[in-house]
GROMACS .gro file of C-alpha atoms in nm:
model
  373
    1MET     CA    1  -1.717   0.887  -1.575
    2PRO     CA    2  -1.427   0.833  -1.794
    3LEU     CA    3  -1.145   0.646  -1.653
    4GLN     CA    4  -0.815   0.844  -1.561
    5THR     CA    5  -0.516   0.737  -1.703
    6PRO     CA    6  -0.147   0.745  -1.638
    7PRO     CA    7   0.084   0.956  -1.781
    8LEU     CA    8   0.191   0.632  -2.004
    9ARG     CA    9  -0.068   0.485  -2.088
   10GLY     CA   10   0.014   0.504  -2.464
   11LEU     CA   11   0.376   0.356  -2.359
   12HIS     CA   12   0.218   0.064  -2.183
   13ASP     CA   13  -0.021  -0.008  -2.492
   14GLU     CA   14   0.307  -0.002  -2.746
   15TYR     CA   15   0.460  -0.242  -2.516
   16GLY     CA   16   0.156  -0.478  -2.586
   17ALA     CA   17  -0.014  -0.425  -2.208
   18LYS     CA   18  -0.342  -0.559  -2.107
   19PHE     CA   19  -0.537  -0.288  -1.909
   20THR     CA   20  -0.799  -0.302  -1.642
   21GLU     CA   21  -1.013  -0.068  -1.425
   22PHE     CA   22  -0.858  -0.018  -1.110
   23GLY     CA   23  -0.979   0.242  -0.854
   24GLY     CA   24  -1.095   0.428  -1.169
   25TRP     CA   25  -0.790   0.414  -1.343
   26ASP     CA   26  -0.736   0.254  -1.647
   27MET     CA   27  -0.413   0.050  -1.550
   28PRO     CA   28  -0.178  -0.211  -1.723
   29VAL     CA   29  -0.266  -0.575  -1.563
   30GLU     CA   30   0.033  -0.751  -1.726
   31PHE     CA   31   0.278  -0.712  -2.006
   32GLU     CA   32   0.423  -1.055  -2.061
   33SER     CA   33   0.236  -1.300  -1.796
   34ILE     CA   34   0.150  -1.265  -1.459
   35ARG     CA   35   0.372  -1.557  -1.363
   36THR     CA   36   0.659  -1.402  -1.560
   37GLU     CA   37   0.647  -1.083  -1.422
   38HIS     CA   38   0.617  -1.200  -1.061
   39ALA     CA   39   0.921  -1.430  -1.107
   40ALA     CA   40   1.132  -1.132  -1.219
   41VAL     CA   41   1.034  -0.952  -0.890
   42ARG     CA   42   1.109  -1.248  -0.675
   43GLU     CA   43   1.417  -1.354  -0.864
   44GLY     CA   44   1.570  -1.014  -1.007
   45VAL     CA   45   1.390  -0.707  -1.057
   46GLY     CA   46   1.076  -0.549  -1.236
   47ILE     CA   47   0.910  -0.222  -1.271
   48PHE     CA   48   0.552  -0.115  -1.183
   49ASP     CA   49   0.391   0.197  -1.270
   50VAL     CA   50   0.166   0.252  -0.969
   51SER     CA   51   0.045   0.612  -1.077
   52HIS     CA   52  -0.264   0.558  -0.966
   53MET     CA   53  -0.201   0.625  -0.635
   54GLY     CA   54  -0.250   0.934  -0.469
   55GLN     CA   55   0.014   1.211  -0.372
   56LEU     CA   56  -0.073   1.461  -0.134
   57HIS     CA   57   0.145   1.752  -0.017
   58VAL     CA   58   0.108   1.901   0.334
   59THR     CA   59   0.335   2.188   0.451
   60GLY     CA   60   0.304   2.494   0.714
   61PRO     CA   61   0.379   2.551   1.044
   62ASP     CA   62   0.107   2.337   1.177
   63ALA     CA   63   0.136   2.049   0.920
   64THR     CA   64   0.320   1.804   1.182
   65GLU     CA   65   0.002   1.887   1.414
   66LEU     CA   66  -0.239   1.806   1.120
   67MET     CA   67  -0.082   1.474   1.015
   68GLN     CA   68  -0.014   1.355   1.354
   69ARG     CA   69  -0.399   1.394   1.440
   70LEU     CA   70  -0.525   1.223   1.079
   71THR     CA   71  -0.275   0.926   1.092
   72SER     CA   72  -0.230   0.648   1.344
   73ASN     CA   73   0.129   0.639   1.372
   74ASP     CA   74   0.344   0.891   1.540
   75VAL     CA   75   0.471   1.145   1.287
   76SER     CA   76   0.677   1.353   1.515
   77ARG     CA   77   0.929   1.072   1.502
   78LEU     CA   78   1.000   1.095   1.128
   79ALA     CA   79   1.342   1.329   1.061
   80VAL     CA   80   1.358   1.460   0.670
   81GLY     CA   81   1.431   1.142   0.461
   82ASP     CA   82   1.183   0.926   0.710
   83SER     CA   83   0.868   0.755   0.625
   84GLN     CA   84   0.643   0.555   0.771
   85TYR     CA   85   0.319   0.321   0.728
   86ALA     CA   86   0.007   0.415   0.884
   87THR     CA   87  -0.360   0.388   0.882
   88ILE     CA   88  -0.622   0.672   0.849
   89THR     CA   89  -0.899   0.584   1.074
   90ASP     CA   90  -1.259   0.736   1.172
   91GLU     CA   91  -1.393   0.825   1.535
   92ASP     CA   92  -1.486   0.438   1.599
   93GLY     CA   93  -1.110   0.354   1.507
   94ILE     CA   94  -1.228   0.188   1.171
   95ILE     CA   95  -0.955   0.191   0.877
   96ILE     CA   96  -1.068   0.434   0.601
   97ASP     CA   97  -0.749   0.376   0.424
   98ASP     CA   98  -0.354   0.259   0.471
   99THR     CA   99  -0.087   0.514   0.351
  100VAL     CA  100   0.276   0.572   0.344
  101VAL     CA  101   0.367   0.900   0.503
  102TYR     CA  102   0.715   1.086   0.388
  103ARG     CA  103   0.898   1.362   0.512
  104LEU     CA  104   1.003   1.584   0.276
  105PRO     CA  105   1.281   1.869   0.305
  106ASP     CA  106   1.156   2.139   0.489
  107GLY     CA  107   1.000   2.418   0.258
  108ASP     CA  108   0.724   2.314  -0.003
  109GLY     CA  109   0.839   1.982  -0.104
  110ASN     CA  110   1.093   2.065  -0.398
  111ALA     CA  111   1.446   1.944  -0.411
  112THR     CA  112   1.587   2.278  -0.411
  113ASP     CA  113   1.434   2.389  -0.080
  114ASP     CA  114   1.634   2.497   0.185
  115ALA     CA  115   1.631   2.310   0.490
  116ASP     CA  116   1.492   2.587   0.704
  117GLY     CA  117   1.142   2.628   0.571
  118ASP     CA  118   0.817   2.455   0.726
  119PRO     CA  119   0.781   2.094   0.815
  120THR     CA  120   0.646   1.924   0.479
  121TYR     CA  121   0.513   1.579   0.410
  122LEU     CA  122   0.391   1.349   0.112
  123PHE     CA  123   0.168   1.108   0.199
  124VAL     CA  124  -0.012   0.835  -0.063
  125PRO     CA  125  -0.339   0.738  -0.001
  126ASN     CA  126  -0.482   0.456  -0.207
  127ALA     CA  127  -0.630   0.487  -0.596
  128GLY     CA  128  -0.924   0.658  -0.613
  129THR     CA  129  -0.917   0.808  -0.261
  130ASP     CA  130  -0.730   1.115  -0.312
  131GLU     CA  131  -1.006   1.361  -0.370
  132ALA     CA  132  -1.203   1.234  -0.056
  133THR     CA  133  -0.862   1.221   0.145
  134HIS     CA  134  -0.779   1.589   0.029
  135GLN     CA  135  -1.105   1.697   0.161
  136ARG     CA  136  -1.085   1.547   0.449
  137TRP     CA  137  -0.734   1.691   0.542
  138ILE     CA  138  -0.869   2.053   0.479
  139ASP     CA  139  -1.194   1.985   0.676
  140TYR     CA  140  -0.997   1.902   1.019
  141ARG     CA  141  -0.741   2.177   0.938
  142ASN     CA  142  -1.041   2.440   0.927
  143GLU     CA  143  -1.221   2.289   1.233
  144TRP     CA  144  -0.887   2.287   1.426
  145ASP     CA  145  -0.802   2.603   1.294
  146LEU     CA  146  -0.435   2.514   1.206
  147GLU     CA  147  -0.221   2.685   0.934
  148ALA     CA  148  -0.127   2.428   0.717
  149THR     CA  149  -0.163   2.424   0.321
  150VAL     CA  150  -0.298   2.087   0.176
  151ASP     CA  151  -0.217   2.001  -0.202
  152ASN     CA  152  -0.361   1.721  -0.393
  153ARG     CA  153  -0.090   1.670  -0.655
  154THR     CA  154  -0.167   1.342  -0.814
  155ASP     CA  155  -0.230   1.450  -1.138
  156GLU     CA  156   0.134   1.635  -1.107
  157TYR     CA  157   0.328   1.308  -1.034
  158ALA     CA  158   0.424   0.955  -1.189
  159MET     CA  159   0.528   0.685  -0.954
  160PHE     CA  160   0.698   0.411  -1.012
  161ALA     CA  161   0.838   0.078  -0.814
  162VAL     CA  162   1.124  -0.075  -0.890
  163GLN     CA  163   1.099  -0.410  -0.704
  164GLY     CA  164   1.318  -0.705  -0.659
  165PRO     CA  165   1.640  -0.836  -0.477
  166GLU     CA  166   1.812  -0.641  -0.791
  167ALA     CA  167   1.617  -0.330  -0.745
  168VAL     CA  168   1.858  -0.096  -0.554
  169ALA     CA  169   2.151  -0.225  -0.745
  170LEU     CA  170   1.947  -0.129  -1.067
  171VAL     CA  171   1.836   0.224  -0.922
  172ASP     CA  172   2.191   0.288  -0.813
  173ASP     CA  173   2.339   0.263  -1.158
  174VAL     CA  174   2.050   0.471  -1.331
  175THR     CA  175   2.086   0.741  -1.057
  176GLU     CA  176   2.335   1.009  -1.100
  177GLU     CA  177   2.399   0.998  -0.684
  178SER     CA  178   2.427   0.669  -0.513
  179VAL     CA  179   2.120   0.542  -0.315
  180ALA     CA  180   2.242   0.210  -0.214
  181ASP     CA  181   2.294   0.335   0.136
  182LEU     CA  182   1.941   0.411   0.203
  183GLU     CA  183   1.776   0.193   0.475
  184ARG     CA  184   1.430   0.028   0.468
  185PHE     CA  185   1.212   0.335   0.465
  186GLU     CA  186   1.448   0.608   0.397
  187ALA     CA  187   1.399   0.852   0.116
  188ARG     CA  188   1.593   1.130  -0.055
  189TYR     CA  189   1.592   1.317  -0.390
  190ALA     CA  190   1.809   1.143  -0.654
  191THR     CA  191   1.883   1.250  -1.056
  192ILE     CA  192   1.748   1.072  -1.308
  193GLU     CA  193   1.820   1.190  -1.654
  194GLY     CA  194   1.814   1.513  -1.538
  195VAL     CA  195   1.533   1.498  -1.334
  196ASP     CA  196   1.496   1.505  -0.917
  197CYS     CA  197   1.316   1.218  -0.818
  198TRP     CA  198   1.171   1.137  -0.476
  199THR     CA  199   1.349   0.810  -0.436
  200ALA     CA  200   1.257   0.574  -0.115
  201ARG     CA  201   1.314   0.236  -0.024
  202THR     CA  202   0.988   0.132  -0.008
  203GLY     CA  203   0.765  -0.114  -0.175
  204TYR     CA  204   0.487  -0.330  -0.153
  205THR     CA  205   0.589  -0.690  -0.294
  206GLY     CA  206   0.778  -0.808  -0.010
  207GLU     CA  207   1.113  -0.780  -0.195
  208ASP     CA  208   1.363  -0.503  -0.142
  209GLY     CA  209   1.316  -0.182  -0.381
  210VAL     CA  210   1.285   0.146  -0.441
  211GLU     CA  211   0.972   0.357  -0.529
  212LEU     CA  212   1.016   0.653  -0.750
  213ILE     CA  213   0.795   0.980  -0.766
  214VAL     CA  214   0.871   1.187  -1.062
  215PRO     CA  215   0.697   1.485  -1.237
  216TRP     CA  216   0.446   1.391  -1.454
  217ALA     CA  217   0.625   1.507  -1.769
  218ALA     CA  218   0.920   1.332  -1.717
  219ALA     CA  219   0.764   0.996  -1.663
  220GLU     CA  220   0.862   0.876  -1.995
  221GLU     CA  221   1.250   0.966  -1.974
  222ILE     CA  222   1.254   0.784  -1.602
  223TRP     CA  223   1.045   0.469  -1.703
  224THR     CA  224   1.282   0.396  -1.977
  225ALA     CA  225   1.596   0.455  -1.796
  226PHE     CA  226   1.519   0.118  -1.660
  227ASP     CA  227   1.610  -0.184  -1.834
  228CYS     CA  228   1.413  -0.444  -1.673
  229GLN     CA  229   1.076  -0.639  -1.683
  230PRO     CA  230   0.775  -0.417  -1.696
  231CYS     CA  231   0.511  -0.570  -1.444
  232GLY     CA  232   0.130  -0.490  -1.416
  233LEU     CA  233  -0.115  -0.489  -1.113
  234GLY     CA  234  -0.195  -0.890  -1.167
  235ALA     CA  235   0.172  -0.948  -1.051
  236ARG     CA  236   0.154  -0.645  -0.794
  237ASP     CA  237  -0.142  -0.873  -0.634
  238THR     CA  238  -0.008  -1.211  -0.637
  239LEU     CA  239   0.347  -1.072  -0.493
  240ARG     CA  240   0.157  -0.876  -0.206
  241ILE     CA  241  -0.057  -1.184  -0.104
  242GLU     CA  242   0.247  -1.398  -0.049
  243ALA     CA  243   0.409  -1.130   0.144
  244GLY     CA  244   0.069  -1.093   0.370
  245LEU     CA  245   0.026  -0.738   0.251
  246LEU     CA  246  -0.310  -0.602   0.262
  247LEU     CA  247  -0.504  -0.419  -0.029
  248ALA     CA  248  -0.773  -0.176   0.030
  249GLY     CA  249  -1.122  -0.255  -0.076
  250GLN     CA  250  -1.053  -0.615  -0.028
  251ASP     CA  251  -0.872  -0.688   0.294
  252PHE     CA  252  -1.060  -0.396   0.447
  253HIS     CA  253  -1.330  -0.165   0.340
  254HIS     CA  254  -1.454   0.101   0.579
  255ASP     CA  255  -1.841   0.074   0.446
  256ASP     CA  256  -1.882  -0.293   0.358
  257ASP     CA  257  -1.657  -0.475   0.578
  258PRO     CA  258  -1.537  -0.225   0.862
  259ARG     CA  259  -1.191  -0.340   1.035
  260THR     CA  260  -0.953  -0.196   1.290
  261PRO     CA  261  -0.569  -0.188   1.244
  262TYR     CA  262  -0.580  -0.480   1.524
  263GLU     CA  263  -0.824  -0.675   1.349
  264ALA     CA  264  -0.619  -0.628   1.036
  265GLY     CA  265  -0.301  -0.742   1.169
  266ILE     CA  266  -0.137  -0.385   1.166
  267GLY     CA  267  -0.184  -0.284   1.507
  268PHE     CA  268   0.215  -0.149   1.502
  269THR     CA  269   0.087   0.133   1.279
  270VAL     CA  270  -0.095   0.261   1.610
  271ALA     CA  271   0.041   0.514   1.847
  272LEU     CA  272  -0.136   0.502   2.138
  273GLU     CA  273   0.067   0.772   2.335
  274THR     CA  274  -0.036   1.019   2.015
  275GLU     CA  275  -0.400   1.164   2.000
  276PHE     CA  276  -0.563   1.123   1.675
  277VAL     CA  277  -0.889   1.048   1.534
  278GLY     CA  278  -0.997   0.737   1.624
  279ARG     CA  279  -0.734   0.701   1.899
  280ASP     CA  280  -0.974   0.667   2.190
  281ALA     CA  281  -1.167   0.371   2.079
  282LEU     CA  282  -0.861   0.179   1.927
  283ALA     CA  283  -0.737   0.234   2.294
  284GLU     CA  284  -1.036   0.030   2.394
  285VAL     CA  285  -1.013  -0.214   2.144
  286HIS     CA  286  -0.664  -0.253   2.243
  287GLU     CA  287  -0.769  -0.337   2.630
  288ARG     CA  288  -1.047  -0.583   2.516
  289GLY     CA  289  -0.902  -0.747   2.232
  290VAL     CA  290  -1.045  -0.833   1.900
  291GLU     CA  291  -1.297  -1.103   1.822
  292GLU     CA  292  -1.174  -1.170   1.495
  293ARG     CA  293  -0.854  -1.161   1.314
  294LEU     CA  294  -0.692  -1.158   0.950
  295VAL     CA  295  -0.516  -1.491   0.896
  296GLY     CA  296  -0.354  -1.623   0.611
  297PHE     CA  297  -0.443  -1.981   0.488
  298GLN     CA  298  -0.343  -2.250   0.237
  299LEU     CA  299  -0.553  -2.487   0.077
  300ILE     CA  300  -0.495  -2.851   0.141
  301ASP     CA  301  -0.758  -2.947  -0.094
  302ARG     CA  302  -0.733  -2.884  -0.495
  303GLY     CA  303  -0.893  -2.533  -0.579
  304VAL     CA  304  -0.835  -2.197  -0.565
  305PRO     CA  305  -0.958  -1.943  -0.315
  306ARG     CA  306  -1.116  -1.592  -0.423
  307HIS     CA  307  -1.238  -1.289  -0.279
  308GLY     CA  308  -1.554  -1.320  -0.138
  309TYR     CA  309  -1.587  -1.691  -0.083
  310ASP     CA  310  -1.708  -1.833   0.256
  311ILE     CA  311  -1.514  -1.962   0.530
  312THR     CA  312  -1.655  -2.252   0.741
  313ASN     CA  313  -1.566  -2.447   1.008
  314SER     CA  314  -1.591  -2.846   1.000
  315GLU     CA  315  -1.968  -2.828   1.096
  316GLY     CA  316  -1.976  -2.615   0.767
  317ARG     CA  317  -2.146  -2.297   0.968
  318VAL     CA  318  -1.983  -2.012   0.748
  319ILE     CA  319  -1.707  -1.817   1.031
  320GLY     CA  320  -1.556  -1.567   0.788
  321THR     CA  321  -1.492  -1.461   0.396
  322VAL     CA  322  -1.197  -1.458   0.194
  323THR     CA  323  -1.060  -1.140   0.125
  324SER     CA  324  -0.774  -1.211  -0.088
  325GLY     CA  325  -0.670  -1.541  -0.280
  326THR     CA  326  -0.432  -1.678  -0.540
  327MET     CA  327  -0.293  -1.963  -0.669
  328SER     CA  328   0.100  -1.848  -0.523
  329PRO     CA  329   0.351  -1.875  -0.821
  330THR     CA  330   0.611  -1.906  -0.557
  331VAL     CA  331   0.492  -2.139  -0.326
  332GLU     CA  332   0.294  -2.315  -0.577
  333GLN     CA  333   0.016  -2.364  -0.364
  334PRO     CA  334  -0.338  -2.204  -0.327
  335ILE     CA  335  -0.306  -1.927  -0.050
  336GLY     CA  336  -0.521  -1.640   0.073
  337LEU     CA  337  -0.635  -1.410   0.365
  338GLY     CA  338  -0.951  -1.383   0.563
  339TYR     CA  339  -1.120  -1.286   0.878
  340VAL     CA  340  -1.207  -1.552   1.116
  341PRO     CA  341  -1.291  -1.568   1.524
  342VAL     CA  342  -1.012  -1.558   1.711
  343GLU     CA  343  -1.071  -1.907   1.797
  344TYR     CA  344  -0.982  -2.011   1.499
  345ALA     CA  345  -0.693  -1.804   1.423
  346GLU     CA  346  -0.392  -1.990   1.526
  347PRO     CA  347  -0.146  -2.140   1.259
  348GLY     CA  348  -0.232  -2.495   1.215
  349THR     CA  349  -0.587  -2.474   1.266
  350THR     CA  350  -0.808  -2.630   0.996
  351LEU     CA  351  -1.087  -2.463   0.817
  352GLN     CA  352  -1.275  -2.515   0.482
  353VAL     CA  353  -1.304  -2.283   0.215
  354VAL     CA  354  -1.600  -2.293  -0.016
  355VAL     CA  355  -1.479  -2.292  -0.369
  356ARG     CA  356  -1.759  -2.290  -0.635
  357GLY     CA  357  -2.014  -2.476  -0.415
  358GLN     CA  358  -1.761  -2.726  -0.316
  359SER     CA  359  -1.595  -2.712   0.068
  360LYS     CA  360  -1.225  -2.740   0.055
  361LYS     CA  361  -1.006  -2.813   0.353
  362ALA     CA  362  -0.764  -2.519   0.450
  363ARG     CA  363  -0.505  -2.484   0.724
  364VAL     CA  364  -0.419  -2.160   0.891
  365GLU     CA  365  -0.058  -2.052   0.811
  366THR     CA  366   0.177  -1.794   0.934
  367THR     CA  367   0.223  -1.474   0.693
  368PRO     CA  368   0.394  -1.392   0.502
  369PHE     CA  369   0.370  -1.702   0.332
  370ILE     CA  370   0.734  -1.625   0.180
  371ASP     CA  371   1.075  -1.511   0.330
  372THR     CA  372   1.086  -1.113   0.281
  373VAL     CA  373   1.289  -0.824   0.359
   0.00000   0.00000   0.00000
């Protein structure tokens, strides 16, 4: 299958970006260098093209019930302009995907709608999962005989992430209406270059910032309105690892490495007082506890941990696998994430990571590895 391309593929090429395949998309991995882009976000502001993320809209009289029963968090708590991080789980409580759910203005999700229509939600599945997730929502809607419209609008919208300690001020300078009063996980429409953009104080870097969901046709006007460092997926990866944030397909994978939210350290996304697919299984896990847990670690010996490397105990017995790893540009130490038995999960515990056939000493650390917002 040919790779999907973001609306600014040509513009990124003109900027000199290097590209990589990710989730079936041809995306910029770096523009100048990963270290330069990483530093821009940690110290100032950078902008990412994350148009490979899915965009699914759900509206109708039963939209809230459908969202409530297919995501693990409590959707009923969302007022218009609120958002929440959640997981999508199967009947066994295994993570299929993680997502952010936004409550749009009531109606069909357009900026001009009156606030007296049906409840409307936007949620953002990970790259390459939008079609399967769209079908999942439709199948369950039909099975439960709910009245809701589910639209996959991934090819109608671009998504940009403006991130860093100076990000909100920059976005406030660009928008016609001030967005500086938005709290974390709040969102509303704001006008940029005459275009209504869904503007959310969310992001996945550990820094403050704003994510913008904009019409596909207006992507270039919106992108070029921001005078800051363009950043690729390489820096996005090092930033999110430092923040201890998960990457779908690495830190959890439904088929190859099935994990529950409790194992993955995101049990806060599970609202057991609600009814959703996987709820009963997760209630049992919550009651009995987990056998393995995702931990952060830092290598003490020289080396860089990478996805797939073995984690062993002091006797050399394999007890886990590195799910994500990098040389941290901020703390300037090799860091990583991986699942280990709970008896090895306490901060300060010594582990071994096998790097290119050589055992390297590591220490379990509390995540995030850096101060985050």
